[in-house]
Structures are given as C-alpha cells and as structure tokens.
C-alpha cells in the first residue's frame, strides 16, 4: 500500500487551518504533496495558500468553507484545486468547524475524486447515462 493512500486506495490529505486573517495552516499531513504537488512545509510556512489554489468558479464553495458565521458546521463538498503542475484536480472533501486554542478552526479531509471507488449502483447509472447520451438528439454542454 502506498503510504500516501488510505487502506482502500484513496489518495487523501488532512488539513487544519485557523479561520482568521490569512487562514494560516495549523497542520497538514505529508500526503498533501501527492495530492496537490506542494509539500506540507510549503503550506505550514505560508509559501503556498490553499485558498489561492481554488478554481475561480468555486469561490462560492470557498466562501462557505472559510466563513466564520457558522461554528460547529460540518459537511461534504466537491471543489477544483490547482495542482503544483498547473493542472486542475477534482477534490471531494469533508469539513468540520470547531473551536480550538487558536479560535475557530476548519478541519478538512481532501480526497482525489479519481481514486474514490465507484459502487455497483454508480456503474449501472453510468451504463444508463451512456445509453441515453448515445440515443439522444439533444445537445448537452458541459461547463469546464
């Protein structure tokens, strides 16, 4: 097993940041390098900002994550983050806001969407979707 992946093969990293000022990173796992291409030290020393890696069209998600108006909030989200190589990666995340010694903190679990396992129900949905797309005369546009 790759030490940067969980037992089920998902590439993931945990990040904890303070919800104040420039959003300083309080802790980050070393697996962040495999996920986003920057070392944990890059984040801890503020050479790299997680907020600056967020795709411009996902700022609404970032605003909700980094807001201080809902302490105790938790949930899931999907977001696009720029990798160190310049490419955009789709990330599935879980967040939890809580009070700590540093004030309100945001705990994140970031997972590479490509490494998440698909379930059997996902596979049947994909087959149905493929059949629908092959048999429709309508035009569907996907926003990138």
PDB file of C-alpha atoms in Angstrom:
ATOM      1  CA  UNK A   1       0.000   0.000   0.000  1.00  0.00           C
ATOM      2  CA  UNK A   2       1.262   3.447  -0.900  1.00  0.00           C
ATOM      3  CA  UNK A   3       1.740   5.408   2.365  1.00  0.00           C
ATOM      4  CA  UNK A   4       0.031   8.376   0.740  1.00  0.00           C
ATOM      5  CA  UNK A   5      -3.160   6.404   0.176  1.00  0.00           C
ATOM      6  CA  UNK A   6      -5.674   5.090   2.661  1.00  0.00           C
ATOM      7  CA  UNK A   7      -6.353   1.375   3.065  1.00  0.00           C
ATOM      8  CA  UNK A   8      -8.965   1.476   0.317  1.00  0.00           C
ATOM      9  CA  UNK A   9      -6.594   3.162  -2.157  1.00  0.00           C
ATOM     10  CA  UNK A  10      -7.989   6.691  -1.892  1.00  0.00           C
ATOM     11  CA  UNK A  11      -5.419   9.474  -2.208  1.00  0.00           C
ATOM     12  CA  UNK A  12      -6.206  11.856   0.646  1.00  0.00           C
ATOM     13  CA  UNK A  13      -4.774  14.514   2.934  1.00  0.00           C
ATOM     14  CA  UNK A  14      -5.933  16.204   6.133  1.00  0.00           C
ATOM     15  CA  UNK A  15      -5.599  19.946   6.672  1.00  0.00           C
ATOM     16  CA  UNK A  16      -6.394  22.078   9.714  1.00  0.00           C
ATOM     17  CA  UNK A  17      -6.446  25.852   9.370  1.00  0.00           C
ATOM     18  CA  UNK A  18      -7.403  28.807  11.541  1.00  0.00           C
ATOM     19  CA  UNK A  19     -10.394  30.788  10.327  1.00  0.00           C
ATOM     20  CA  UNK A  20      -8.806  34.187  10.852  1.00  0.00           C
ATOM     21  CA  UNK A  21      -6.605  36.604   8.942  1.00  0.00           C
ATOM     22  CA  UNK A  22      -4.834  34.945   6.031  1.00  0.00           C
ATOM     23  CA  UNK A  23      -6.149  31.497   7.033  1.00  0.00           C
ATOM     24  CA  UNK A  24      -2.904  30.089   8.477  1.00  0.00           C
ATOM     25  CA  UNK A  25      -2.448  26.332   8.160  1.00  0.00           C
ATOM     26  CA  UNK A  26      -2.067  24.800  11.620  1.00  0.00           C
ATOM     27  CA  UNK A  27      -1.371  21.237  10.493  1.00  0.00           C
ATOM     28  CA  UNK A  28      -1.285  19.232   7.288  1.00  0.00           C
ATOM     29  CA  UNK A  29      -0.420  15.618   6.519  1.00  0.00           C
ATOM     30  CA  UNK A  30       2.570  14.789   4.321  1.00  0.00           C
ATOM     31  CA  UNK A  31       0.224  13.162   1.802  1.00  0.00           C
ATOM     32  CA  UNK A  32      -0.721  16.670   0.635  1.00  0.00           C
ATOM     33  CA  UNK A  33       2.333  16.517  -1.641  1.00  0.00           C
ATOM     34  CA  UNK A  34       0.973  13.503  -3.529  1.00  0.00           C
ATOM     35  CA  UNK A  35      -2.464  15.106  -3.711  1.00  0.00           C
ATOM     36  CA  UNK A  36      -1.604  18.694  -4.712  1.00  0.00           C
ATOM     37  CA  UNK A  37       2.118  18.684  -5.501  1.00  0.00           C
ATOM     38  CA  UNK A  38       3.267  21.025  -2.718  1.00  0.00           C
ATOM     39  CA  UNK A  39       4.996  19.854   0.466  1.00  0.00           C
ATOM     40  CA  UNK A  40       3.454  20.150   3.902  1.00  0.00           C
ATOM     41  CA  UNK A  41       6.176  22.683   4.747  1.00  0.00           C
ATOM     42  CA  UNK A  42       5.066  24.853   1.801  1.00  0.00           C
ATOM     43  CA  UNK A  43       1.658  25.182   3.458  1.00  0.00           C
ATOM     44  CA  UNK A  44       2.895  25.489   7.051  1.00  0.00           C
ATOM     45  CA  UNK A  45       5.336  28.266   6.122  1.00  0.00           C
ATOM     46  CA  UNK A  46       2.631  30.036   4.055  1.00  0.00           C
ATOM     47  CA  UNK A  47       4.639  29.828   0.811  1.00  0.00           C
ATOM     48  CA  UNK A  48       1.502  28.258  -0.661  1.00  0.00           C
ATOM     49  CA  UNK A  49      -2.085  29.143   0.201  1.00  0.00           C
ATOM     50  CA  UNK A  50      -4.837  26.560  -0.097  1.00  0.00           C
ATOM     51  CA  UNK A  51      -7.340  29.345  -0.784  1.00  0.00           C
ATOM     52  CA  UNK A  52      -5.298  30.550  -3.780  1.00  0.00           C
ATOM     53  CA  UNK A  53      -5.382  27.057  -5.308  1.00  0.00           C
ATOM     54  CA  UNK A  54      -9.174  27.059  -5.547  1.00  0.00           C
ATOM     55  CA  UNK A  55     -10.613  27.318  -9.058  1.00  0.00           C
ATOM     56  CA  UNK A  56     -12.167  30.785  -9.640  1.00  0.00           C
ATOM     57  CA  UNK A  57     -15.573  29.256 -10.381  1.00  0.00           C
ATOM     58  CA  UNK A  58     -15.594  27.526  -6.980  1.00  0.00           C
ATOM     59  CA  UNK A  59     -15.254  30.684  -4.879  1.00  0.00           C
ATOM     60  CA  UNK A  60     -18.830  30.252  -3.618  1.00  0.00           C
ATOM     61  CA  UNK A  61     -17.778  26.960  -2.022  1.00  0.00           C
ATOM     62  CA  UNK A  62     -14.623  28.552  -0.615  1.00  0.00           C
ATOM     63  CA  UNK A  63     -16.641  31.412   0.862  1.00  0.00           C
ATOM     64  CA  UNK A  64     -18.836  28.926   2.744  1.00  0.00           C
ATOM     65  CA  UNK A  65     -15.847  26.890   3.929  1.00  0.00           C
ATOM     66  CA  UNK A  66     -13.845  29.867   5.167  1.00  0.00           C
ATOM     67  CA  UNK A  67     -16.735  31.794   6.727  1.00  0.00           C
ATOM     68  CA  UNK A  68     -16.811  32.261  10.488  1.00  0.00           C
ATOM     69  CA  UNK A  69     -20.580  32.668  10.696  1.00  0.00           C
ATOM     70  CA  UNK A  70     -21.422  29.011  11.268  1.00  0.00           C
ATOM     71  CA  UNK A  71     -19.247  27.496  14.023  1.00  0.00           C
ATOM     72  CA  UNK A  72     -19.916  23.813  14.533  1.00  0.00           C
ATOM     73  CA  UNK A  73     -20.867  23.298  10.888  1.00  0.00           C
ATOM     74  CA  UNK A  74     -19.805  20.151   9.056  1.00  0.00           C
ATOM     75  CA  UNK A  75     -20.493  18.534   5.719  1.00  0.00           C
ATOM     76  CA  UNK A  76     -19.125  17.492   2.365  1.00  0.00           C
ATOM     77  CA  UNK A  77     -18.185  19.394  -0.775  1.00  0.00           C
ATOM     78  CA  UNK A  78     -16.657  18.973  -4.224  1.00  0.00           C
ATOM     79  CA  UNK A  79     -14.100  21.509  -5.363  1.00  0.00           C
ATOM     80  CA  UNK A  80     -11.451  22.033  -8.028  1.00  0.00           C
ATOM     81  CA  UNK A  81      -7.908  22.779  -6.845  1.00  0.00           C
ATOM     82  CA  UNK A  82      -4.862  23.690  -8.895  1.00  0.00           C
ATOM     83  CA  UNK A  83      -2.017  21.168  -8.562  1.00  0.00           C
ATOM     84  CA  UNK A  84       1.606  22.354  -8.460  1.00  0.00           C
ATOM     85  CA  UNK A  85       1.968  21.198 -12.085  1.00  0.00           C
ATOM     86  CA  UNK A  86      -0.749  23.674 -13.107  1.00  0.00           C
ATOM     87  CA  UNK A  87      -3.473  21.122 -13.790  1.00  0.00           C
ATOM     88  CA  UNK A  88      -6.861  21.234 -12.109  1.00  0.00           C
ATOM     89  CA  UNK A  89      -7.769  18.326  -9.818  1.00  0.00           C
ATOM     90  CA  UNK A  90     -11.287  17.461  -8.689  1.00  0.00           C
ATOM     91  CA  UNK A  91     -11.349  17.001  -4.942  1.00  0.00           C
ATOM     92  CA  UNK A  92     -14.050  15.539  -2.730  1.00  0.00           C
ATOM     93  CA  UNK A  93     -13.880  16.970   0.748  1.00  0.00           C
ATOM     94  CA  UNK A  94     -15.297  16.724   4.205  1.00  0.00           C
ATOM     95  CA  UNK A  95     -15.172  19.645   6.608  1.00  0.00           C
ATOM     96  CA  UNK A  96     -15.801  20.337  10.261  1.00  0.00           C
ATOM     97  CA  UNK A  97     -15.595  23.698  12.027  1.00  0.00           C
ATOM     98  CA  UNK A  98     -14.844  23.738  15.738  1.00  0.00           C
ATOM     99  CA  UNK A  99     -13.315  25.917  18.414  1.00  0.00           C
ATOM    100  CA  UNK A 100      -9.749  25.176  19.458  1.00  0.00           C
ATOM    101  CA  UNK A 101      -6.933  27.006  21.270  1.00  0.00           C
ATOM    102  CA  UNK A 102      -6.398  29.121  18.131  1.00  0.00           C
ATOM    103  CA  UNK A 103     -10.080  30.105  17.944  1.00  0.00           C
ATOM    104  CA  UNK A 104     -12.370  28.781  15.230  1.00  0.00           C
ATOM    105  CA  UNK A 105     -10.588  26.136  13.126  1.00  0.00           C
ATOM    106  CA  UNK A 106     -11.533  24.333   9.937  1.00  0.00           C
ATOM    107  CA  UNK A 107     -10.632  20.647   9.654  1.00  0.00           C
ATOM    108  CA  UNK A 108     -10.581  19.316   6.106  1.00  0.00           C
ATOM    109  CA  UNK A 109     -10.228  15.842   4.645  1.00  0.00           C
ATOM    110  CA  UNK A 110      -9.377  16.216   0.953  1.00  0.00           C
ATOM    111  CA  UNK A 111      -9.685  13.192  -1.355  1.00  0.00           C
ATOM    112  CA  UNK A 112      -8.727  12.864  -5.009  1.00  0.00           C
ATOM    113  CA  UNK A 113     -12.009  12.173  -6.806  1.00  0.00           C
ATOM    114  CA  UNK A 114     -10.280   9.896  -9.337  1.00  0.00           C
ATOM    115  CA  UNK A 115      -9.189   7.460  -6.637  1.00  0.00           C
ATOM    116  CA  UNK A 116     -12.597   7.137  -4.981  1.00  0.00           C
ATOM    117  CA  UNK A 117     -14.168   3.744  -5.572  1.00  0.00           C
ATOM    118  CA  UNK A 118     -17.306   3.537  -7.610  1.00  0.00           C
ATOM    119  CA  UNK A 119     -20.121   1.447  -6.246  1.00  0.00           C
ATOM    120  CA  UNK A 120     -22.181  -1.061  -8.178  1.00  0.00           C
ATOM    121  CA  UNK A 121     -25.097   1.393  -8.273  1.00  0.00           C
ATOM    122  CA  UNK A 122     -22.771   4.002  -9.827  1.00  0.00           C
ATOM    123  CA  UNK A 123     -21.870   1.521 -12.563  1.00  0.00           C
ATOM    124  CA  UNK A 124     -25.499   0.891 -13.505  1.00  0.00           C
ATOM    125  CA  UNK A 125     -26.170   4.629 -13.554  1.00  0.00           C
ATOM    126  CA  UNK A 126     -23.188   5.140 -15.868  1.00  0.00           C
ATOM    127  CA  UNK A 127     -24.488   2.467 -18.263  1.00  0.00           C
ATOM    128  CA  UNK A 128     -27.898   4.151 -18.319  1.00  0.00           C
ATOM    129  CA  UNK A 129     -26.311   7.561 -18.831  1.00  0.00           C
ATOM    130  CA  UNK A 130     -24.160   6.274 -21.696  1.00  0.00           C
ATOM    131  CA  UNK A 131     -27.187   4.698 -23.396  1.00  0.00           C
ATOM    132  CA  UNK A 132     -29.164   7.925 -23.014  1.00  0.00           C
ATOM    133  CA  UNK A 133     -26.338  10.022 -24.471  1.00  0.00           C
ATOM    134  CA  UNK A 134     -25.938   7.700 -27.454  1.00  0.00           C
ATOM    135  CA  UNK A 135     -29.658   7.818 -28.258  1.00  0.00           C
ATOM    136  CA  UNK A 136     -30.490  11.479 -27.802  1.00  0.00           C
ATOM    137  CA  UNK A 137     -30.627  14.144 -30.483  1.00  0.00           C
ATOM    138  CA  UNK A 138     -30.397  16.911 -27.906  1.00  0.00           C
ATOM    139  CA  UNK A 139     -27.236  18.866 -27.330  1.00  0.00           C
ATOM    140  CA  UNK A 140     -25.722  18.906 -23.883  1.00  0.00           C
ATOM    141  CA  UNK A 141     -22.939  21.287 -22.939  1.00  0.00           C
ATOM    142  CA  UNK A 142     -20.626  20.723 -20.018  1.00  0.00           C
ATOM    143  CA  UNK A 143     -19.091  23.687 -18.245  1.00  0.00           C
ATOM    144  CA  UNK A 144     -15.381  23.311 -17.583  1.00  0.00           C
TER     145      UNK A 144
END
